[in-house]
PDB file of C-alpha atoms and ligand atoms in Angstrom:
ATOM      1  CA  MET A   1      47.868 -14.856  22.631  1.00  0.00           C
ATOM      2  CA  SER A   2      47.540 -12.313  19.792  1.00  0.00           C
ATOM      3  CA  ALA A   3      48.177  -8.585  21.660  1.00  0.00           C
ATOM      4  CA  ARG A   4      45.972  -6.238  21.767  1.00  0.00           C
ATOM      5  CA  ILE A   5      47.260  -2.694  20.297  1.00  0.00           C
ATOM      6  CA  LEU A   6      48.656   0.103  22.433  1.00  0.00           C
ATOM      7  CA  ASP A   7      46.396   2.220  20.448  1.00  0.00           C
ATOM      8  CA  GLY A   8      49.004   5.926  20.864  1.00  0.00           C
ATOM      9  CA  LYS A   9      46.918   8.107  17.887  1.00  0.00           C
ATOM     10  CA  VAL A  10      44.048   7.050  20.159  1.00  0.00           C
ATOM     11  CA  ILE A  11      45.223   8.024  23.767  1.00  0.00           C
ATOM     12  CA  SER A  12      46.921  10.776  22.201  1.00  0.00           C
ATOM     13  CA  ALA A  13      44.654  12.343  20.602  1.00  0.00           C
ATOM     14  CA  SER A  14      42.473  12.326  24.160  1.00  0.00           C
ATOM     15  CA  ILE A  15      44.778  13.790  26.563  1.00  0.00           C
ATOM     16  CA  ARG A  16      45.069  16.672  23.945  1.00  0.00           C
ATOM     17  CA  GLU A  17      41.491  17.145  23.556  1.00  0.00           C
ATOM     18  CA  ARG A  18      42.079  17.375  27.464  1.00  0.00           C
ATOM     19  CA  VAL A  19      44.899  20.023  27.403  1.00  0.00           C
ATOM     20  CA  ARG A  20      42.991  21.965  24.728  1.00  0.00           C
ATOM     21  CA  ALA A  21      39.785  22.752  27.035  1.00  0.00           C
ATOM     22  CA  GLU A  22      42.956  23.300  29.866  1.00  0.00           C
ATOM     23  CA  VAL A  23      43.486  26.100  27.462  1.00  0.00           C
ATOM     24  CA  GLU A  24      40.188  27.566  27.324  1.00  0.00           C
ATOM     25  CA  GLN A  25      40.099  27.363  31.368  1.00  0.00           C
ATOM     26  CA  LEU A  26      43.378  29.607  31.095  1.00  0.00           C
ATOM     27  CA  LYS A  27      42.012  32.270  28.615  1.00  0.00           C
ATOM     28  CA  PRO A  28      39.954  34.229  31.413  1.00  0.00           C
ATOM     29  CA  ARG A  29      43.054  34.596  33.817  1.00  0.00           C
ATOM     30  CA  GLY A  30      44.787  35.824  30.597  1.00  0.00           C
ATOM     31  CA  VAL A  31      47.421  33.131  30.354  1.00  0.00           C
ATOM     32  CA  VAL A  32      48.240  31.619  26.622  1.00  0.00           C
ATOM     33  CA  PRO A  33      50.775  28.925  27.019  1.00  0.00           C
ATOM     34  CA  GLY A  34      53.834  29.865  24.760  1.00  0.00           C
ATOM     35  CA  LEU A  35      55.829  27.065  23.758  1.00  0.00           C
ATOM     36  CA  ALA A  36      59.820  27.719  22.743  1.00  0.00           C
ATOM     37  CA  VAL A  37      61.219  25.066  20.448  1.00  0.00           C
ATOM     38  CA  VAL A  38      64.368  25.723  19.184  1.00  0.00           C
ATOM     39  CA  LEU A  39      66.095  23.831  16.368  1.00  0.00           C
ATOM     40  CA  VAL A  40      69.536  24.798  15.730  1.00  0.00           C
ATOM     41  CA  GLY A  41      70.873  22.836  11.817  1.00  0.00           C
ATOM     42  CA  GLU A  42      69.587  20.280   9.224  1.00  0.00           C
ATOM     43  CA  ASN A  43      69.001  17.289  10.994  1.00  0.00           C
ATOM     44  CA  PRO A  44      65.592  15.895   8.942  1.00  0.00           C
ATOM     45  CA  ALA A  45      64.387  13.662  11.279  1.00  0.00           C
ATOM     46  CA  SER A  46      64.828  16.816  14.147  1.00  0.00           C
ATOM     47  CA  LYS A  47      62.628  18.989  11.003  1.00  0.00           C
ATOM     48  CA  VAL A  48      60.139  16.801  10.807  1.00  0.00           C
ATOM     49  CA  TYR A  49      60.128  16.433  15.545  1.00  0.00           C
ATOM     50  CA  VAL A  50      60.100  20.142  15.259  1.00  0.00           C
ATOM     51  CA  GLY A  51      57.532  20.138  12.486  1.00  0.00           C
ATOM     52  CA  GLN A  52      55.113  17.624  14.517  1.00  0.00           C
ATOM     53  CA  LYS A  53      55.373  19.728  17.809  1.00  0.00           C
ATOM     54  CA  GLU A  54      54.908  23.295  16.447  1.00  0.00           C
ATOM     55  CA  LYS A  55      51.538  21.608  15.018  1.00  0.00           C
ATOM     56  CA  ALA A  56      50.411  20.041  17.798  1.00  0.00           C
ATOM     57  CA  CYS A  57      51.228  23.504  19.853  1.00  0.00           C
ATOM     58  CA  LEU A  58      48.925  25.614  17.311  1.00  0.00           C
ATOM     59  CA  SER A  59      45.861  22.993  16.863  1.00  0.00           C
ATOM     60  CA  ALA A  60      46.017  22.937  20.888  1.00  0.00           C
ATOM     61  CA  GLY A  61      45.688  26.996  21.084  1.00  0.00           C
ATOM     62  CA  PHE A  62      48.928  27.512  22.241  1.00  0.00           C
ATOM     63  CA  ALA A  63      51.694  30.411  21.162  1.00  0.00           C
ATOM     64  CA  SER A  64      54.524  28.736  19.343  1.00  0.00           C
ATOM     65  CA  PHE A  65      57.657  30.589  19.348  1.00  0.00           C
ATOM     66  CA  LEU A  66      59.981  28.598  16.853  1.00  0.00           C
ATOM     67  CA  HIS A  67      63.678  29.869  16.536  1.00  0.00           C
ATOM     68  CA  LYS A  68      65.482  27.741  13.388  1.00  0.00           C
ATOM     69  CA  LEU A  69      69.097  28.544  13.506  1.00  0.00           C
ATOM     70  CA  PRO A  70      71.560  27.218  11.105  1.00  0.00           C
ATOM     71  CA  ALA A  71      74.303  24.470  12.046  1.00  0.00           C
ATOM     72  CA  SER A  72      77.049  26.780  12.253  1.00  0.00           C
ATOM     73  CA  THR A  73      74.982  28.427  15.456  1.00  0.00           C
ATOM     74  CA  SER A  74      77.861  28.924  18.214  1.00  0.00           C
ATOM     75  CA  GLN A  75      77.924  27.701  21.512  1.00  0.00           C
ATOM     76  CA  GLU A  76      76.839  31.277  23.122  1.00  0.00           C
ATOM     77  CA  GLU A  77      74.210  32.278  20.426  1.00  0.00           C
ATOM     78  CA  LEU A  78      72.833  29.343  21.543  1.00  0.00           C
ATOM     79  CA  LEU A  79      73.318  30.472  25.045  1.00  0.00           C
ATOM     80  CA  GLU A  80      72.195  34.024  24.813  1.00  0.00           C
ATOM     81  CA  LEU A  81      69.021  32.553  22.956  1.00  0.00           C
ATOM     82  CA  VAL A  82      67.621  30.289  26.172  1.00  0.00           C
ATOM     83  CA  GLY A  83      68.800  33.792  28.171  1.00  0.00           C
ATOM     84  CA  ASP A  84      66.350  35.322  26.428  1.00  0.00           C
ATOM     85  CA  LEU A  85      63.763  32.619  26.398  1.00  0.00           C
ATOM     86  CA  ASN A  86      64.465  32.386  30.103  1.00  0.00           C
ATOM     87  CA  ARG A  87      63.392  35.842  30.474  1.00  0.00           C
ATOM     88  CA  ASP A  88      60.761  36.228  28.282  1.00  0.00           C
ATOM     89  CA  PRO A  89      57.071  36.313  30.931  1.00  0.00           C
ATOM     90  CA  ALA A  90      55.132  34.805  26.810  1.00  0.00           C
ATOM     91  CA  VAL A  91      57.407  31.295  26.945  1.00  0.00           C
ATOM     92  CA  HIS A  92      56.463  28.617  29.507  1.00  0.00           C
ATOM     93  CA  GLY A  93      58.150  26.159  28.283  1.00  0.00           C
ATOM     94  CA  ILE A  94      61.408  26.014  26.281  1.00  0.00           C
ATOM     95  CA  LEU A  95      62.389  23.008  24.412  1.00  0.00           C
ATOM     96  CA  VAL A  96      66.417  22.802  22.530  1.00  0.00           C
ATOM     97  CA  GLN A  97      65.710  19.963  20.053  1.00  0.00           C
ATOM     98  CA  LEU A  98      68.758  16.852  20.643  1.00  0.00           C
ATOM     99  CA  PRO A  99      71.191  16.171  18.679  1.00  0.00           C
ATOM    100  CA  LEU A 100      73.200  19.338  18.767  1.00  0.00           C
ATOM    101  CA  PRO A 101      75.874  20.351  15.834  1.00  0.00           C
ATOM    102  CA  PRO A 102      79.026  19.238  17.348  1.00  0.00           C
ATOM    103  CA  GLN A 103      80.722  22.022  18.499  1.00  0.00           C
ATOM    104  CA  ILE A 104      77.749  22.983  21.109  1.00  0.00           C
ATOM    105  CA  ASP A 105      77.570  21.006  24.281  1.00  0.00           C
ATOM    106  CA  PRO A 106      74.218  19.707  24.940  1.00  0.00           C
ATOM    107  CA  ASP A 107      74.766  19.176  28.994  1.00  0.00           C
ATOM    108  CA  THR A 108      75.817  22.983  28.793  1.00  0.00           C
ATOM    109  CA  VAL A 109      72.933  24.313  27.232  1.00  0.00           C
ATOM    110  CA  ILE A 110      70.236  21.709  29.097  1.00  0.00           C
ATOM    111  CA  SER A 111      71.222  23.394  32.566  1.00  0.00           C
ATOM    112  CA  ALA A 112      71.165  26.895  31.167  1.00  0.00           C
ATOM    113  CA  ILE A 113      67.171  26.269  30.646  1.00  0.00           C
ATOM    114  CA  ARG A 114      65.638  27.480  33.603  1.00  0.00           C
ATOM    115  CA  PRO A 115      64.002  24.191  35.479  1.00  0.00           C
ATOM    116  CA  GLU A 116      61.047  25.596  35.985  1.00  0.00           C
ATOM    117  CA  LYS A 117      60.631  25.922  31.956  1.00  0.00           C
ATOM    118  CA  ASP A 118      62.392  22.316  30.812  1.00  0.00           C
ATOM    119  CA  VAL A 119      59.727  21.214  29.681  1.00  0.00           C
ATOM    120  CA  ASP A 120      61.816  18.485  28.239  1.00  0.00           C
ATOM    121  CA  GLY A 121      62.416  17.018  31.916  1.00  0.00           C
ATOM    122  CA  PHE A 122      65.910  17.382  31.120  1.00  0.00           C
ATOM    123  CA  HIS A 123      67.518  19.691  33.229  1.00  0.00           C
ATOM    124  CA  PRO A 124      69.967  17.633  35.457  1.00  0.00           C
ATOM    125  CA  ILE A 125      67.366  19.356  38.588  1.00  0.00           C
ATOM    126  CA  ASN A 126      64.444  17.507  37.069  1.00  0.00           C
ATOM    127  CA  ALA A 127      66.686  14.428  36.343  1.00  0.00           C
ATOM    128  CA  GLY A 128      67.613  14.784  39.991  1.00  0.00           C
ATOM    129  CA  LYS A 129      63.671  15.377  41.150  1.00  0.00           C
ATOM    130  CA  LEU A 130      63.244  12.133  39.507  1.00  0.00           C
ATOM    131  CA  LEU A 131      65.789  10.364  40.708  1.00  0.00           C
ATOM    132  CA  ALA A 132      64.558  10.977  44.220  1.00  0.00           C
ATOM    133  CA  GLY A 133      61.015  10.790  44.009  1.00  0.00           C
ATOM    134  CA  LEU A 134      60.047  14.978  43.889  1.00  0.00           C
ATOM    135  CA  PRO A 135      57.358  16.498  41.977  1.00  0.00           C
ATOM    136  CA  CYS A 136      59.197  17.609  39.007  1.00  0.00           C
ATOM    137  CA  ILE A 137      59.066  18.021  35.399  1.00  0.00           C
ATOM    138  CA  GLU A 138      59.573  14.995  33.974  1.00  0.00           C
ATOM    139  CA  PRO A 139      60.636  13.855  30.682  1.00  0.00           C
ATOM    140  CA  CYS A 140      57.975  13.220  27.407  1.00  0.00           C
ATOM    141  CA  THR A 141      58.076   9.530  26.160  1.00  0.00           C
ATOM    142  CA  PRO A 142      59.368   8.373  29.489  1.00  0.00           C
ATOM    143  CA  LYS A 143      55.606   9.201  30.630  1.00  0.00           C
ATOM    144  CA  GLY A 144      53.824   8.042  27.835  1.00  0.00           C
ATOM    145  CA  VAL A 145      54.991   5.057  28.152  1.00  0.00           C
ATOM    146  CA  MET A 146      54.052   4.967  31.389  1.00  0.00           C
ATOM    147  CA  ARG A 147      51.142   6.730  30.312  1.00  0.00           C
ATOM    148  CA  LEU A 148      50.470   3.572  28.242  1.00  0.00           C
ATOM    149  CA  ILE A 149      51.298   1.426  30.060  1.00  0.00           C
ATOM    150  CA  GLU A 150      48.429   2.499  32.476  1.00  0.00           C
ATOM    151  CA  GLU A 151      45.999   2.278  29.443  1.00  0.00           C
ATOM    152  CA  THR A 152      46.507  -1.598  29.907  1.00  0.00           C
ATOM    153  CA  GLY A 153      44.834  -1.694  33.517  1.00  0.00           C
ATOM    154  CA  ILE A 154      47.231  -3.655  34.430  1.00  0.00           C
ATOM    155  CA  SER A 155      49.538  -2.440  38.138  1.00  0.00           C
ATOM    156  CA  LEU A 156      52.864  -2.822  38.174  1.00  0.00           C
ATOM    157  CA  GLU A 157      53.283  -3.396  41.934  1.00  0.00           C
ATOM    158  CA  GLY A 158      55.375  -6.737  41.945  1.00  0.00           C
ATOM    159  CA  LYS A 159      55.926  -7.041  38.469  1.00  0.00           C
ATOM    160  CA  GLU A 160      59.139  -7.556  36.879  1.00  0.00           C
ATOM    161  CA  ALA A 161      59.913  -4.946  34.108  1.00  0.00           C
ATOM    162  CA  ALA A 162      63.387  -4.817  31.599  1.00  0.00           C
ATOM    163  CA  VAL A 163      64.148  -1.726  30.296  1.00  0.00           C
ATOM    164  CA  VAL A 164      66.524  -1.799  27.223  1.00  0.00           C
ATOM    165  CA  GLY A 165      68.894   1.253  26.924  1.00  0.00           C
ATOM    166  CA  ARG A 166      70.484   3.550  29.169  1.00  0.00           C
ATOM    167  CA  SER A 167      70.277   6.904  27.723  1.00  0.00           C
ATOM    168  CA  ASN A 168      68.822   9.780  29.708  1.00  0.00           C
ATOM    169  CA  ILE A 169      66.008  10.093  27.506  1.00  0.00           C
ATOM    170  CA  VAL A 170      64.358   7.935  27.855  1.00  0.00           C
ATOM    171  CA  GLY A 171      65.976   4.149  29.535  1.00  0.00           C
ATOM    172  CA  LYS A 172      66.850   6.106  33.065  1.00  0.00           C
ATOM    173  CA  PRO A 173      64.097   7.859  33.757  1.00  0.00           C
ATOM    174  CA  VAL A 174      61.767   5.174  32.184  1.00  0.00           C
ATOM    175  CA  SER A 175      63.345   2.566  34.663  1.00  0.00           C
ATOM    176  CA  LEU A 176      62.794   5.269  37.570  1.00  0.00           C
ATOM    177  CA  MET A 177      59.426   6.268  36.268  1.00  0.00           C
ATOM    178  CA  LEU A 178      58.819   1.619  36.634  1.00  0.00           C
ATOM    179  CA  LEU A 179      60.794   1.464  39.911  1.00  0.00           C
ATOM    180  CA  ALA A 180      58.655   4.520  41.376  1.00  0.00           C
ATOM    181  CA  LYS A 181      55.187   1.945  40.707  1.00  0.00           C
ATOM    182  CA  ASN A 182      57.082  -0.484  42.800  1.00  0.00           C
ATOM    183  CA  ALA A 183      57.979  -3.167  39.727  1.00  0.00           C
ATOM    184  CA  THR A 184      61.335  -5.014  39.537  1.00  0.00           C
ATOM    185  CA  VAL A 185      63.505  -3.278  37.303  1.00  0.00           C
ATOM    186  CA  THR A 186      66.096  -5.165  35.731  1.00  0.00           C
ATOM    187  CA  VAL A 187      68.379  -2.080  32.976  1.00  0.00           C
ATOM    188  CA  CYS A 188      70.103  -3.965  29.813  1.00  0.00           C
ATOM    189  CA  HIS A 189      72.370  -2.141  27.678  1.00  0.00           C
ATOM    190  CA  SER A 190      74.506  -2.902  25.355  1.00  0.00           C
ATOM    191  CA  ARG A 191      77.277  -4.638  27.562  1.00  0.00           C
ATOM    192  CA  THR A 192      74.468  -6.685  29.240  1.00  0.00           C
ATOM    193  CA  LYS A 193      75.823 -10.241  28.755  1.00  0.00           C
ATOM    194  CA  ASP A 194      72.514 -12.948  28.019  1.00  0.00           C
ATOM    195  CA  ILE A 195      70.420 -10.245  27.363  1.00  0.00           C
ATOM    196  CA  ALA A 196      67.851 -12.732  26.485  1.00  0.00           C
ATOM    197  CA  ASP A 197      67.549 -14.273  30.229  1.00  0.00           C
ATOM    198  CA  HIS A 198      66.831 -10.845  31.355  1.00  0.00           C
ATOM    199  CA  LEU A 199      63.942 -10.110  28.513  1.00  0.00           C
ATOM    200  CA  ARG A 200      62.150 -13.608  29.066  1.00  0.00           C
ATOM    201  CA  ARG A 201      61.222 -12.460  33.604  1.00  0.00           C
ATOM    202  CA  ALA A 202      59.523  -9.288  32.255  1.00  0.00           C
ATOM    203  CA  ASP A 203      56.714  -9.420  32.509  1.00  0.00           C
ATOM    204  CA  VAL A 204      56.800  -5.608  31.113  1.00  0.00           C
ATOM    205  CA  LEU A 205      58.770  -4.809  28.441  1.00  0.00           C
ATOM    206  CA  VAL A 206      60.078  -1.607  27.638  1.00  0.00           C
ATOM    207  CA  ALA A 207      62.649  -1.440  24.714  1.00  0.00           C
ATOM    208  CA  ALA A 208      64.838   1.531  23.860  1.00  0.00           C
ATOM    209  CA  VAL A 209      67.880   1.149  22.052  1.00  0.00           C
ATOM    210  CA  GLY A 210      67.468   2.237  18.812  1.00  0.00           C
ATOM    211  CA  ARG A 211      68.030  -1.299  16.669  1.00  0.00           C
ATOM    212  CA  PRO A 212      65.348  -1.828  14.104  1.00  0.00           C
ATOM    213  CA  ARG A 213      63.869  -5.581  15.338  1.00  0.00           C
ATOM    214  CA  PHE A 214      66.114  -6.057  18.397  1.00  0.00           C
ATOM    215  CA  VAL A 215      63.568  -7.801  20.457  1.00  0.00           C
ATOM    216  CA  THR A 216      62.253 -10.872  18.736  1.00  0.00           C
ATOM    217  CA  ALA A 217      59.530 -12.942  20.074  1.00  0.00           C
ATOM    218  CA  GLU A 218      61.877 -16.057  21.745  1.00  0.00           C
ATOM    219  CA  MET A 219      62.896 -13.344  24.284  1.00  0.00           C
ATOM    220  CA  VAL A 220      59.373 -11.759  25.293  1.00  0.00           C
ATOM    221  CA  LYS A 221      57.441 -13.609  27.788  1.00  0.00           C
ATOM    222  CA  GLU A 222      54.142 -15.194  27.164  1.00  0.00           C
ATOM    223  CA  GLY A 223      51.528 -12.490  27.985  1.00  0.00           C
ATOM    224  CA  ALA A 224      54.124  -9.529  28.140  1.00  0.00           C
ATOM    225  CA  VAL A 225      53.610  -5.926  27.775  1.00  0.00           C
ATOM    226  CA  VAL A 226      55.940  -4.443  25.181  1.00  0.00           C
ATOM    227  CA  ILE A 227      56.416  -0.454  24.803  1.00  0.00           C
ATOM    228  CA  ASP A 228      58.182   0.011  21.438  1.00  0.00           C
ATOM    229  CA  VAL A 229      60.205   3.402  21.656  1.00  0.00           C
ATOM    230  CA  GLY A 230      62.058   2.741  18.289  1.00  0.00           C
ATOM    231  CA  ILE A 231      61.702   4.626  15.429  1.00  0.00           C
ATOM    232  CA  ASN A 232      64.602   3.538  12.958  1.00  0.00           C
ATOM    233  CA  ARG A 233      64.296   4.386   9.250  1.00  0.00           C
ATOM    234  CA  LEU A 234      64.969   1.632   7.364  1.00  0.00           C
ATOM    235  CA  GLU A 235      64.494   1.773   3.481  1.00  0.00           C
ATOM    236  CA  GLY A 236      61.151  -0.427   3.641  1.00  0.00           C
ATOM    237  CA  GLY A 237      60.369   2.691   6.166  1.00  0.00           C
ATOM    238  CA  LEU A 238      59.969   3.623   9.771  1.00  0.00           C
ATOM    239  CA  VAL A 239      60.251   0.063  12.241  1.00  0.00           C
ATOM    240  CA  GLY A 240      60.463  -0.271  15.770  1.00  0.00           C
ATOM    241  CA  ASP A 241      63.369  -2.168  18.358  1.00  0.00           C
ATOM    242  CA  VAL A 242      60.767  -4.415  18.296  1.00  0.00           C
ATOM    243  CA  ASP A 243      60.033  -7.650  16.400  1.00  0.00           C
ATOM    244  CA  TYR A 244      56.294  -6.743  16.041  1.00  0.00           C
ATOM    245  CA  ASP A 245      54.615  -9.471  14.018  1.00  0.00           C
ATOM    246  CA  ALA A 246      56.139 -12.326  15.544  1.00  0.00           C
ATOM    247  CA  VAL A 247      56.286 -10.373  19.481  1.00  0.00           C
ATOM    248  CA  ALA A 248      52.238  -9.315  18.946  1.00  0.00           C
ATOM    249  CA  GLU A 249      52.174 -13.368  18.778  1.00  0.00           C
ATOM    250  CA  LYS A 250      52.954 -13.343  22.174  1.00  0.00           C
ATOM    251  CA  ALA A 251      52.821 -10.303  24.343  1.00  0.00           C
ATOM    252  CA  SER A 252      49.550  -9.238  25.447  1.00  0.00           C
ATOM    253  CA  TRP A 253      49.704  -5.788  25.188  1.00  0.00           C
ATOM    254  CA  ILE A 254      52.060  -4.240  22.487  1.00  0.00           C
ATOM    255  CA  THR A 255      52.818  -0.977  20.495  1.00  0.00           C
ATOM    256  CA  PRO A 256      52.690   0.020  16.966  1.00  0.00           C
ATOM    257  CA  VAL A 257      55.358   1.965  15.506  1.00  0.00           C
ATOM    258  CA  PRO A 258      54.580   4.530  14.270  1.00  0.00           C
ATOM    259  CA  GLY A 259      51.584   5.318  16.589  1.00  0.00           C
ATOM    260  CA  GLY A 260      52.765   4.158  19.635  1.00  0.00           C
ATOM    261  CA  VAL A 261      55.066   5.912  22.074  1.00  0.00           C
ATOM    262  CA  GLY A 262      55.984   8.589  19.152  1.00  0.00           C
ATOM    263  CA  PRO A 263      52.812  10.817  19.466  1.00  0.00           C
ATOM    264  CA  MET A 264      52.544   9.899  23.554  1.00  0.00           C
ATOM    265  CA  THR A 265      55.460  12.202  23.839  1.00  0.00           C
ATOM    266  CA  ILE A 266      54.248  15.190  21.784  1.00  0.00           C
ATOM    267  CA  ALA A 267      50.919  14.662  24.429  1.00  0.00           C
ATOM    268  CA  MET A 268      52.978  14.800  26.880  1.00  0.00           C
ATOM    269  CA  LEU A 269      55.303  18.152  25.767  1.00  0.00           C
ATOM    270  CA  LEU A 270      51.688  19.769  25.798  1.00  0.00           C
ATOM    271  CA  GLN A 271      50.534  18.739  28.719  1.00  0.00           C
ATOM    272  CA  ASN A 272      53.698  19.171  30.627  1.00  0.00           C
ATOM    273  CA  THR A 273      53.892  22.981  28.475  1.00  0.00           C
ATOM    274  CA  VAL A 274      49.906  23.816  30.098  1.00  0.00           C
ATOM    275  CA  ASP A 275      50.062  22.402  33.158  1.00  0.00           C
ATOM    276  CA  VAL A 276      53.352  24.992  33.708  1.00  0.00           C
ATOM    277  CA  ALA A 277      51.573  28.004  32.435  1.00  0.00           C
ATOM    278  CA  ALA A 278      48.499  26.994  34.353  1.00  0.00           C
ATOM    279  CA  GLY A 279      50.867  26.878  37.961  1.00  0.00           C
ATOM    280  CA  ARG A 280      50.934  23.085  38.706  1.00  0.00           C
ATOM    281  CA  LEU A 281      54.603  22.324  37.338  1.00  0.00           C
TER     282      LEU A 281
HETATM  283  N1  GUN B 301      65.328  14.844  20.240  1.00  0.00           N
HETATM  284  C1  GUN B 301      65.018  13.125  20.162  1.00  0.00           C
HETATM  285  N2  GUN B 301      64.489  12.924  21.558  1.00  0.00           N
HETATM  286  C2  GUN B 301      64.322  14.323  22.083  1.00  0.00           C
HETATM  287  C3  GUN B 301      63.025  14.818  22.980  1.00  0.00           C
HETATM  288  O1  GUN B 301      62.383  14.220  23.818  1.00  0.00           O
HETATM  289  N3  GUN B 301      63.361  16.519  22.921  1.00  0.00           N
HETATM  290  C4  GUN B 301      64.294  16.982  22.314  1.00  0.00           C
HETATM  291  N4  GUN B 301      64.530  18.392  22.974  1.00  0.00           N
HETATM  292  N5  GUN B 301      65.360  16.339  21.617  1.00  0.00           N
HETATM  293  C5  GUN B 301      65.271  14.963  21.366  1.00  0.00           C
END
């Protein structure tokens, strides 16, 4: 089998178009969705992501509030800024780009964001609601992964799903979302024994380990849907967590890197922000 490509650029463009239309609809109410993005320090990958988020914001017709703080920023100073953004009625969504410099505890900062403005879906209130199956702001990357799986038209009901990686940002939340769609979910991680045995059972495989080409063709079931969340910077360019060329021979659907999950994350961030501004979340 040769896999069909789940093109995140095309799918995210249609979502962004819909978000733009929603922004137009809010105008008569005097509402302009506002997203505040906070970048602390000089992490090169974070700078790229933040730049992409700002560009996406502006092209969707949002108000963009970008705060670039030096790497020497204290936790107190950052908490003060978060407090200001919490109180600012023009700001509907707040995103503090991770990772943060070592003197700042990310959990403390995330918990300081008003859950209603937590468009990253990282606040323990939103994470807890996701666990409990309650309506909440869902984290952007897992939400983008689910949207890509939906695009295949394949139902998750009763299917075997395997997730590689158990991060709070991707692995754990995407596992819960797959479970909510009635998949049977296996979460694999660095201590999992015989990982290939788990992955080979998967009808849907989500790779989010951060190890270049970790998932090889031998680990993939014929006809599986393979979603690659990995972004690994190698000398030859960006590669995912999946050995793309070989796995594409076996999978029924596969996401490219770049151009798969990445653009979906940004589209979902815009979607979350416009939903908050419209009072839907
Ligand atoms: N760092 C890597 N991914 C993300 C993300 O989705 N949100 C934030 N805030 N930081 C990140």
